[in-house]
PDB file of C-alpha atoms in Angstrom:
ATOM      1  CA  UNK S   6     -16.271   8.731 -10.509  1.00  0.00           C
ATOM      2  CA  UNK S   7     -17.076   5.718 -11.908  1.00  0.00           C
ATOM      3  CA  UNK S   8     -16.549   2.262 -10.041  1.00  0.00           C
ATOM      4  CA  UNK S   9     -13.522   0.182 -10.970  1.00  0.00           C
ATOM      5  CA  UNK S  10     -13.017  -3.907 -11.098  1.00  0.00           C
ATOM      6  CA  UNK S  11      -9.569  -3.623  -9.005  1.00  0.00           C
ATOM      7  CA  UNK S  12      -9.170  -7.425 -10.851  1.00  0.00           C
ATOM      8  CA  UNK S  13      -9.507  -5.453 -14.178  1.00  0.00           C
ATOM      9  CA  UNK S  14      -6.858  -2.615 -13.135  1.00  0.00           C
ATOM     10  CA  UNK S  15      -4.397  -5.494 -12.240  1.00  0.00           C
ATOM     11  CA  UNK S  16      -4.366  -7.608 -15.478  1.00  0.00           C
ATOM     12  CA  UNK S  17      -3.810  -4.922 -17.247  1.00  0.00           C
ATOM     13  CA  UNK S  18      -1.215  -3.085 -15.488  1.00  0.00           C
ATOM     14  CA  UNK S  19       1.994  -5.605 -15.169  1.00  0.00           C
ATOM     15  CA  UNK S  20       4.363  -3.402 -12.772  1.00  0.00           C
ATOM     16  CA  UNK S  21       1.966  -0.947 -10.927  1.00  0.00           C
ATOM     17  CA  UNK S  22       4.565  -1.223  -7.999  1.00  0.00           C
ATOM     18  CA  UNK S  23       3.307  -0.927  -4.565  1.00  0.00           C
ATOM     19  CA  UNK S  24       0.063  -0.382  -4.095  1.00  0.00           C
ATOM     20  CA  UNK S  25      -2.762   0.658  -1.139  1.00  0.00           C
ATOM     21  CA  UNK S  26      -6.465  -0.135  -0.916  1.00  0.00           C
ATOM     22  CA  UNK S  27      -8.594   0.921   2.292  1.00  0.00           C
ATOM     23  CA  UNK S  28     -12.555   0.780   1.906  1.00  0.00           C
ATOM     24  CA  UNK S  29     -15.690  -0.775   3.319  1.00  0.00           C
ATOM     25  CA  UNK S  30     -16.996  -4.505   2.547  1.00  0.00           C
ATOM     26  CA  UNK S  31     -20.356  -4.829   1.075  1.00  0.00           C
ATOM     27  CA  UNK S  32     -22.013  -5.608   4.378  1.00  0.00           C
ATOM     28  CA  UNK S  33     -21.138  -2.485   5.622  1.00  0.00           C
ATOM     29  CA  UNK S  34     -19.877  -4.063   8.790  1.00  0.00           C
ATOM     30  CA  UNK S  35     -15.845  -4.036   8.487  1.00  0.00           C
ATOM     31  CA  UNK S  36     -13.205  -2.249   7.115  1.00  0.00           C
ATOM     32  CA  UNK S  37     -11.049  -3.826   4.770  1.00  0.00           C
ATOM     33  CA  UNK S  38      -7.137  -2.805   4.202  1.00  0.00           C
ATOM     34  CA  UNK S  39      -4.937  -4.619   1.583  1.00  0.00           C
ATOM     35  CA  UNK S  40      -1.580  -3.965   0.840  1.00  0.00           C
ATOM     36  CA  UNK S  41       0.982  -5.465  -1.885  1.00  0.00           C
ATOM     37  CA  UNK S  42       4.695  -4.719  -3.448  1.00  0.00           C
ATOM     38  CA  UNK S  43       6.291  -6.053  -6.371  1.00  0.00           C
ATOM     39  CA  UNK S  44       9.612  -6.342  -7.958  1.00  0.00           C
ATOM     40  CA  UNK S  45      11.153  -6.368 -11.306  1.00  0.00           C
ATOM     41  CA  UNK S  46      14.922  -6.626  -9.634  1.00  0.00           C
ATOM     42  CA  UNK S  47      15.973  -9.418  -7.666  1.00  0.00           C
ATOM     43  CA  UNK S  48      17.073  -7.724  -4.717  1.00  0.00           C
ATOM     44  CA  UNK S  49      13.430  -6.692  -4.931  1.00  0.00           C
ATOM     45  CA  UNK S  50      11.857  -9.749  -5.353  1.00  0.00           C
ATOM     46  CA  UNK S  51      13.499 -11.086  -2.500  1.00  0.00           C
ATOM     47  CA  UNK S  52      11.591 -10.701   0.475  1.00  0.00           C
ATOM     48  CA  UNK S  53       8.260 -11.907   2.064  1.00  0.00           C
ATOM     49  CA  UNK S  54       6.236 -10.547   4.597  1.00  0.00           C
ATOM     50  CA  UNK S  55       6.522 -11.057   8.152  1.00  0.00           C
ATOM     51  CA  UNK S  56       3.678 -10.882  10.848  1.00  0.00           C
ATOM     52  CA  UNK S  57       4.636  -8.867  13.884  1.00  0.00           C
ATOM     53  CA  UNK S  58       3.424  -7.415  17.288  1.00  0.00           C
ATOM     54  CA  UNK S  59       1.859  -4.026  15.913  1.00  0.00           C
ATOM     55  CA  UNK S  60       1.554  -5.239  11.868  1.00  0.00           C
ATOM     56  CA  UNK S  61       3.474  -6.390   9.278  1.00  0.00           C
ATOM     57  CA  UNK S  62       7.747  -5.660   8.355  1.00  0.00           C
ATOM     58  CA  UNK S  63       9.372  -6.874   4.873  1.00  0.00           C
ATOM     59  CA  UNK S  64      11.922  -9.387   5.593  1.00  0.00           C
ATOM     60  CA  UNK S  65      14.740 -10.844   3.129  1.00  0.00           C
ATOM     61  CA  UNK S  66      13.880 -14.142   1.527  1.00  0.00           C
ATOM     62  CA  UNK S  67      17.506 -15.171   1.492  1.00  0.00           C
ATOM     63  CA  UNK S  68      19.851 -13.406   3.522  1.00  0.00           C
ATOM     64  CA  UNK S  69      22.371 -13.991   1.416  1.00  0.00           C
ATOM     65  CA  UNK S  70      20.930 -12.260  -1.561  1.00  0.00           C
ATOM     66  CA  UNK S  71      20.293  -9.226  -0.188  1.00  0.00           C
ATOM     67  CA  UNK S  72      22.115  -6.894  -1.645  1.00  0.00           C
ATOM     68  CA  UNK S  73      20.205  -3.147  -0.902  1.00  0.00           C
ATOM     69  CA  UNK S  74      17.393  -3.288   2.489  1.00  0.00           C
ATOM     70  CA  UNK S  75      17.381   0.773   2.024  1.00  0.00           C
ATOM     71  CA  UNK S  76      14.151   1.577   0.798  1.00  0.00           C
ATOM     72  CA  UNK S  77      12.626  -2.349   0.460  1.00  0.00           C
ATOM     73  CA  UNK S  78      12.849  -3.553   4.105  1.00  0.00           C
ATOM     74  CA  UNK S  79      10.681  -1.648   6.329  1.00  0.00           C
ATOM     75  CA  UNK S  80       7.238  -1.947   8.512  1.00  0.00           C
ATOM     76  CA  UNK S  81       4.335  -1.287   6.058  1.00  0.00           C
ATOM     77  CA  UNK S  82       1.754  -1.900   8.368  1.00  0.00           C
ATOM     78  CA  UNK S  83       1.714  -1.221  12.408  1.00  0.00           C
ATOM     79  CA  UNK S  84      -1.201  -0.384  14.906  1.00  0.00           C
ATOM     80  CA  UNK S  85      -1.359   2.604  16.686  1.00  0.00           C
ATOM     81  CA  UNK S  86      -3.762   2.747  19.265  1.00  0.00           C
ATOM     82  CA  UNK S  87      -7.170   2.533  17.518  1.00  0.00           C
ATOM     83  CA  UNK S  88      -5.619   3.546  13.806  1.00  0.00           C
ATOM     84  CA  UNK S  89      -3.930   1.273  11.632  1.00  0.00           C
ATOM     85  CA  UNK S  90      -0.996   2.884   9.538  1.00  0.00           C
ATOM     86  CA  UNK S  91      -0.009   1.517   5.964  1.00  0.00           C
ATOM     87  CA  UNK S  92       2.846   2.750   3.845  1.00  0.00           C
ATOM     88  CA  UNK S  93       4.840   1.708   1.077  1.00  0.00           C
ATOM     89  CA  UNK S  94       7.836   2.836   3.141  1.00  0.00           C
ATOM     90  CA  UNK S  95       9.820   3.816   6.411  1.00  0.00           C
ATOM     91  CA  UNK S  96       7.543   6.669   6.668  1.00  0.00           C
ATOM     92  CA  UNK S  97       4.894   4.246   8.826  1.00  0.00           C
ATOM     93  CA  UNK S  98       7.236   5.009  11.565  1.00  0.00           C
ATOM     94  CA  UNK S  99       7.121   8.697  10.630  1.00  0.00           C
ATOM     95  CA  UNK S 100       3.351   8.842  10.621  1.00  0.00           C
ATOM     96  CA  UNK S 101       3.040   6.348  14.076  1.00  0.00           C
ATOM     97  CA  UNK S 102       5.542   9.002  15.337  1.00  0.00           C
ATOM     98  CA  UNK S 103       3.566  11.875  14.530  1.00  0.00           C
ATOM     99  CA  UNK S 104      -0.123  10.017  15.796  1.00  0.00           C
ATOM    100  CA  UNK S 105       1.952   9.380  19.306  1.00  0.00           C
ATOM    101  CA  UNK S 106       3.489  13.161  19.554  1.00  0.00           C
ATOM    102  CA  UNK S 107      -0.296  14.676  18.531  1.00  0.00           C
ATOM    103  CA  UNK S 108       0.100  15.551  15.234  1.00  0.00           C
ATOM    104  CA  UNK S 109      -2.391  14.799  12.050  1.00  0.00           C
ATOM    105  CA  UNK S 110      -1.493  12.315   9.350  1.00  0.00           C
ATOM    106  CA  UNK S 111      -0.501  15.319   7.352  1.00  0.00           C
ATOM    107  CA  UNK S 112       1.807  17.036   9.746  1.00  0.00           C
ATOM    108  CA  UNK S 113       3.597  13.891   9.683  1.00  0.00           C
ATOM    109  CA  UNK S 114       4.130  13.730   6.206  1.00  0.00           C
ATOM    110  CA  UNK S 115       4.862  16.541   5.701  1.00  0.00           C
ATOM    111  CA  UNK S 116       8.601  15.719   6.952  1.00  0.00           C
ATOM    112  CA  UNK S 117       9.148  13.463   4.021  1.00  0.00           C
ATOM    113  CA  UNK S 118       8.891  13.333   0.345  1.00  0.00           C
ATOM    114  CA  UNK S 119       9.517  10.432  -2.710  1.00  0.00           C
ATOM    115  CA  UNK S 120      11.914   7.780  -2.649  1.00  0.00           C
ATOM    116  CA  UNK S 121      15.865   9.019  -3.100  1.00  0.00           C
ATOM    117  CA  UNK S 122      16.089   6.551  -6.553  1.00  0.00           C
ATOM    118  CA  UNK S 123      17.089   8.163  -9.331  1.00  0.00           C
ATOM    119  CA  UNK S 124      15.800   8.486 -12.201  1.00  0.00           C
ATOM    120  CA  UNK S 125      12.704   6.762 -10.923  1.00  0.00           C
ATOM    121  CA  UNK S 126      11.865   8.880  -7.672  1.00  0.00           C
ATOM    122  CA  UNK S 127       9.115   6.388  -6.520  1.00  0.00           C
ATOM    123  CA  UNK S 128       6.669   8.371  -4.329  1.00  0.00           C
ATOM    124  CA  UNK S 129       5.573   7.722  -1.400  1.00  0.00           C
ATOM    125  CA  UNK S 130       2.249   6.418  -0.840  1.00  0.00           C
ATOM    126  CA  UNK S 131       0.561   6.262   2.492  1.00  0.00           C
ATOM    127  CA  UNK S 132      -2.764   5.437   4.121  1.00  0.00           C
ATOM    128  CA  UNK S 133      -4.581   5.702   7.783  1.00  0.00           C
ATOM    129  CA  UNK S 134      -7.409   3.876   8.624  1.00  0.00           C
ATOM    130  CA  UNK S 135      -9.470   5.174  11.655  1.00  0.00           C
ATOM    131  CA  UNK S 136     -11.494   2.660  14.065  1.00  0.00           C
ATOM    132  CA  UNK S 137     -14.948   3.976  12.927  1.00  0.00           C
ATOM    133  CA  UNK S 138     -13.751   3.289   9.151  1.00  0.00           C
ATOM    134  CA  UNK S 139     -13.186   6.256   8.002  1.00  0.00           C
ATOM    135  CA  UNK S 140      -9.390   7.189   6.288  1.00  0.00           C
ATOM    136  CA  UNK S 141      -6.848   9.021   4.285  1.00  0.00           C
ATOM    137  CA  UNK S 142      -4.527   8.106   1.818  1.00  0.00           C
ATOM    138  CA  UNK S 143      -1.386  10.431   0.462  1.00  0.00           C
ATOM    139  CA  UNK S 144       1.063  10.437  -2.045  1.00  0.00           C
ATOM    140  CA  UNK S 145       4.189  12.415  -1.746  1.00  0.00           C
ATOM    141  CA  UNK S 146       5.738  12.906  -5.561  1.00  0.00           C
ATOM    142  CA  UNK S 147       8.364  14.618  -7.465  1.00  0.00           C
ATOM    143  CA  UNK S 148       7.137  17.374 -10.208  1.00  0.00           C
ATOM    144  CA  UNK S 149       7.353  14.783 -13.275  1.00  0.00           C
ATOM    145  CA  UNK S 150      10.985  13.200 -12.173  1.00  0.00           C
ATOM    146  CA  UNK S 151      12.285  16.779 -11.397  1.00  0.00           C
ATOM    147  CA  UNK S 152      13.381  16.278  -7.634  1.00  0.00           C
ATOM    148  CA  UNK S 153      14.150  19.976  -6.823  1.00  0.00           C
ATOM    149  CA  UNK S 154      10.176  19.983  -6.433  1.00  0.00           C
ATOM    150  CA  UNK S 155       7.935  17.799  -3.965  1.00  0.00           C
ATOM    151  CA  UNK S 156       4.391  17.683  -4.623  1.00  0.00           C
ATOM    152  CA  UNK S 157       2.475  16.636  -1.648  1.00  0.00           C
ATOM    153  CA  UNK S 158      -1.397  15.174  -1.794  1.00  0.00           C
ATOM    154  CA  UNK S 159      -3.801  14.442   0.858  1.00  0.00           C
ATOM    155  CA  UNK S 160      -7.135  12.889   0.289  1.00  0.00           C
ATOM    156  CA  UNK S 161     -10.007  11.839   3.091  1.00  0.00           C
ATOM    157  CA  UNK S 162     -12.647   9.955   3.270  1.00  0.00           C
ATOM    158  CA  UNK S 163     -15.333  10.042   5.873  1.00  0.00           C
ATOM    159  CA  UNK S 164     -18.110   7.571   6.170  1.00  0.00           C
ATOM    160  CA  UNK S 165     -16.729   5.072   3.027  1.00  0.00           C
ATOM    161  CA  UNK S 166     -19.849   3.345   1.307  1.00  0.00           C
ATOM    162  CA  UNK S 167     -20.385   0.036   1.347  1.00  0.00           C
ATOM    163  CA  UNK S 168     -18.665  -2.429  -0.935  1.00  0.00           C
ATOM    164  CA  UNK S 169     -16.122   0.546  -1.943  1.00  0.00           C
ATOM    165  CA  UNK S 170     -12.844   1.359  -1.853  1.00  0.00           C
ATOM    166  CA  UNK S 171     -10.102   3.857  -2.727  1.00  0.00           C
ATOM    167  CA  UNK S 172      -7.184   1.992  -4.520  1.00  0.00           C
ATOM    168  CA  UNK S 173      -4.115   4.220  -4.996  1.00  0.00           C
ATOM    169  CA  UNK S 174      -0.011   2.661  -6.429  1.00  0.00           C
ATOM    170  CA  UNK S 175       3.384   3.830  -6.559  1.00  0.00           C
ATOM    171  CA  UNK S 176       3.510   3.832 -10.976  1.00  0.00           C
ATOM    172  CA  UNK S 177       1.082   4.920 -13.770  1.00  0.00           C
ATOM    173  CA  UNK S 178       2.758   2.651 -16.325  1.00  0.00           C
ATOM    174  CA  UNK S 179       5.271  -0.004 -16.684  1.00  0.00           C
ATOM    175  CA  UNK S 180       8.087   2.337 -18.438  1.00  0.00           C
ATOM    176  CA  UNK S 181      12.065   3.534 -17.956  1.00  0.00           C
ATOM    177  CA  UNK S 182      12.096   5.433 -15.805  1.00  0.00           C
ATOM    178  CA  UNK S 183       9.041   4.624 -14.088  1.00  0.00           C
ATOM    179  CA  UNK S 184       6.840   7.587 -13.992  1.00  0.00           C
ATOM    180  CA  UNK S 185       4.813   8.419 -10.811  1.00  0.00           C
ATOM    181  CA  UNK S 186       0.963   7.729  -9.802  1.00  0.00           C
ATOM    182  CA  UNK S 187      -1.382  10.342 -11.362  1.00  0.00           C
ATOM    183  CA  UNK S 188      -4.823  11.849 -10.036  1.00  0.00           C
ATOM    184  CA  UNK S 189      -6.784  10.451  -7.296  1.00  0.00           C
ATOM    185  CA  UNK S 190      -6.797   7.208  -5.856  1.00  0.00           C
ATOM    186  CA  UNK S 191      -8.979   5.003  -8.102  1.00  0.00           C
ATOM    187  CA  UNK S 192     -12.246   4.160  -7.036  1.00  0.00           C
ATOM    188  CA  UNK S 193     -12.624   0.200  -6.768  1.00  0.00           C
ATOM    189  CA  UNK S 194     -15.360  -2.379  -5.702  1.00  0.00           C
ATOM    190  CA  UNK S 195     -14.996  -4.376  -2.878  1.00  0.00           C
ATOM    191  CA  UNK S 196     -17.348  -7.493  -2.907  1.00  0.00           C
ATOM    192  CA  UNK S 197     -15.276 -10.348  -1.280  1.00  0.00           C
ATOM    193  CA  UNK S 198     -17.220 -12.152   1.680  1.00  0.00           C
ATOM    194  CA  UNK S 199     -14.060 -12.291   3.887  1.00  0.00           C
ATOM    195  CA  UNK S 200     -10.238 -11.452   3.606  1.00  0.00           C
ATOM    196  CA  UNK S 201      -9.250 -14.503   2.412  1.00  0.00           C
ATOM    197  CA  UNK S 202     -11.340 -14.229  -0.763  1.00  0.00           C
ATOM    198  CA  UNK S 203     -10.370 -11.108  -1.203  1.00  0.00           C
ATOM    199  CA  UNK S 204      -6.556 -12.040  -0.803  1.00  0.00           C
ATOM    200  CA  UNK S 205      -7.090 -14.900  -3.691  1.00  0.00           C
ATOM    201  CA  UNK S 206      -8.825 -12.449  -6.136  1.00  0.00           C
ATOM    202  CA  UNK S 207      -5.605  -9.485  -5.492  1.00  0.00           C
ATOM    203  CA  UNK S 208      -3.319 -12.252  -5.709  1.00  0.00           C
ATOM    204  CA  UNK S 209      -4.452 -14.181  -9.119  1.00  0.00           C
ATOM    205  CA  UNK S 210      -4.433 -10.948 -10.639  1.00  0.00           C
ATOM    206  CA  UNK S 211      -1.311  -9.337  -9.904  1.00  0.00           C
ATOM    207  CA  UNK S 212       1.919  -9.981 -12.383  1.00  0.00           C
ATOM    208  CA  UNK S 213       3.139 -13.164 -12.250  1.00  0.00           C
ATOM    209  CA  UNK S 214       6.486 -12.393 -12.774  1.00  0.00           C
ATOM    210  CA  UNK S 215       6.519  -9.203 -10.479  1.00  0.00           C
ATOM    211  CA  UNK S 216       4.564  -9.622  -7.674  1.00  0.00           C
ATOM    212  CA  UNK S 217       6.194 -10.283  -4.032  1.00  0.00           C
ATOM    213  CA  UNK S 218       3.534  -9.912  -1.284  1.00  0.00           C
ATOM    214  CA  UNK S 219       0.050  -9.422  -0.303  1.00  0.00           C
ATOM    215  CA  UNK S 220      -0.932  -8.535   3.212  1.00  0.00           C
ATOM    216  CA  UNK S 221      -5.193  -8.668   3.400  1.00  0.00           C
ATOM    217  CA  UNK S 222      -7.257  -7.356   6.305  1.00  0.00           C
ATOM    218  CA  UNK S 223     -10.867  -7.166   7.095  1.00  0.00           C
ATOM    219  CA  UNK S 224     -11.411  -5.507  10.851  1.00  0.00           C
ATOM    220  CA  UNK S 225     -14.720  -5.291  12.048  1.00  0.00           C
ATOM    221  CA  UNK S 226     -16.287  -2.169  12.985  1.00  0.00           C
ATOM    222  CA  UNK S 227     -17.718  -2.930  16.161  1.00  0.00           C
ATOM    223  CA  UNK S 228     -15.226  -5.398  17.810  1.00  0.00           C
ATOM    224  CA  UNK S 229     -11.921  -3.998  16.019  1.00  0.00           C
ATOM    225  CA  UNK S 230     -11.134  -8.292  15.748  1.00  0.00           C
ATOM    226  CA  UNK S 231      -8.885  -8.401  12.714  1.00  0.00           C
ATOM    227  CA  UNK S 232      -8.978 -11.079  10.280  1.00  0.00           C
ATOM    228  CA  UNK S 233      -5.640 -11.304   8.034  1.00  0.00           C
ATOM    229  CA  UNK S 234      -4.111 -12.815   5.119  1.00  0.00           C
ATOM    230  CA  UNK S 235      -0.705 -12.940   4.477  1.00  0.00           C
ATOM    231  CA  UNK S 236       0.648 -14.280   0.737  1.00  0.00           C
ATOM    232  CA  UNK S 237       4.327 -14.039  -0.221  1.00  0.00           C
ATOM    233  CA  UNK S 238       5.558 -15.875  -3.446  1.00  0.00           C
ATOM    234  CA  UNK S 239       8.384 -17.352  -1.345  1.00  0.00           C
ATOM    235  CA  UNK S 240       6.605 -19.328   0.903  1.00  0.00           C
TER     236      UNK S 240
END
């Protein structure tokens, strides 16, 4: 599989939704974990990212504008013990459940399935990161917009090169209704010195118009010290 310029997939894809990337920096010493949503509505677009004990919940911009939090305010990142979790969803909590009760990352998911939002069904993707840098990253679907049917993927990576990463995002294309993520997570370079390089280069290159928030994280492998970016439009 050939490697992709993550800049590159962004420019040219204006609404790919919410979207995952877990990999390896080019030094080989730290993970790196970055995480964004975007919006075309304005309940949507109203929210930022908030920092708290275990990771990272979506919070409402302006209270007053909220309109919907099911399915847009939830905790997309938390710690659990030496993993980190990262969803596009409520199903972090399912998946920290799971970790805490004994279960694999697939048990866990295994207990959901896509969004209920007709007629887009936006699946569900999810991603564990494990303290020696290997991970897995899932997508939970419906059968081409037919929700009698869940199709459930699981992918893992063990000992990630260096400078590489597996990018994976809620939509294919920008269309009505949106039509789901197809074949396996994208295979994307990651060259950025630190996270807050990184975080600029996501940023720059996401929509405009449509993008929200970007959480950035670089953890290194031998300390687990975590160095994180936070950038939401609303400020």
């Amino acid at each position: 599989m050939k490697i992709l310029d993550l800049n590159e997939i962004l420019t040219s894809h204006p609404y790919p939704g919410r979207g995952i990337v877990l990999g390896r920096t080019a030094d080989n010493q730290k993970a790196a974990i970055a995480y964004f949503i975007m919006g075309r509505s304005e309940n949507s677009r109203n929210r930022v990212f908030e920092t708290t004990e275990d990771g990272i919940r979506t919070m409402a911009f302006d209270e007053s504008k909220m309109t919907d939090p099911s399915l847009i305010i939830y905790h997309p990142v938390r710690v659990v013990g030496d993993d980190t979790v990262v969803t596009n969803g409520d199903q972090t909590d399912t998946v920290r459940d799971g970790l805490l009760a004994g279960k694999c990352f697939a048990q866990a998911l295994r207990t959901r399935e896509f969004e209920p939002d007709p007629d887009n069904y936006t699946p569900r993707i999810s991603g564990l990161l494990h303290k020696d840098g290997s991970f897995a990253l899932s997508i939970l679907k419906s059968a081409d917009g037919d929700p009698s049917c869940c199709h459930r993927y699981f992918f893992g990576y063990d000992n990630p090169l260096a400078g590489e990463g597996r990018f994976i995002h809620t939509y294919q294309e920008n269309l009505d209704p949106l039509p789901s993520f197809e074949g396996e997570p994208r295979r994307v370079a990651i060259t950025a010195p630190n996270a807050k390089t990184w975080a600029d280069q996501i940023w720059t290159h996401l929509n405009q118009d449509n993008k929200v928030s970007l959480f950035v994280q670089y953890i290194d492998l031998q300390s687990g010290d975590r160095d994180t970016v936070i950038i939401n439009k609303h400020q």
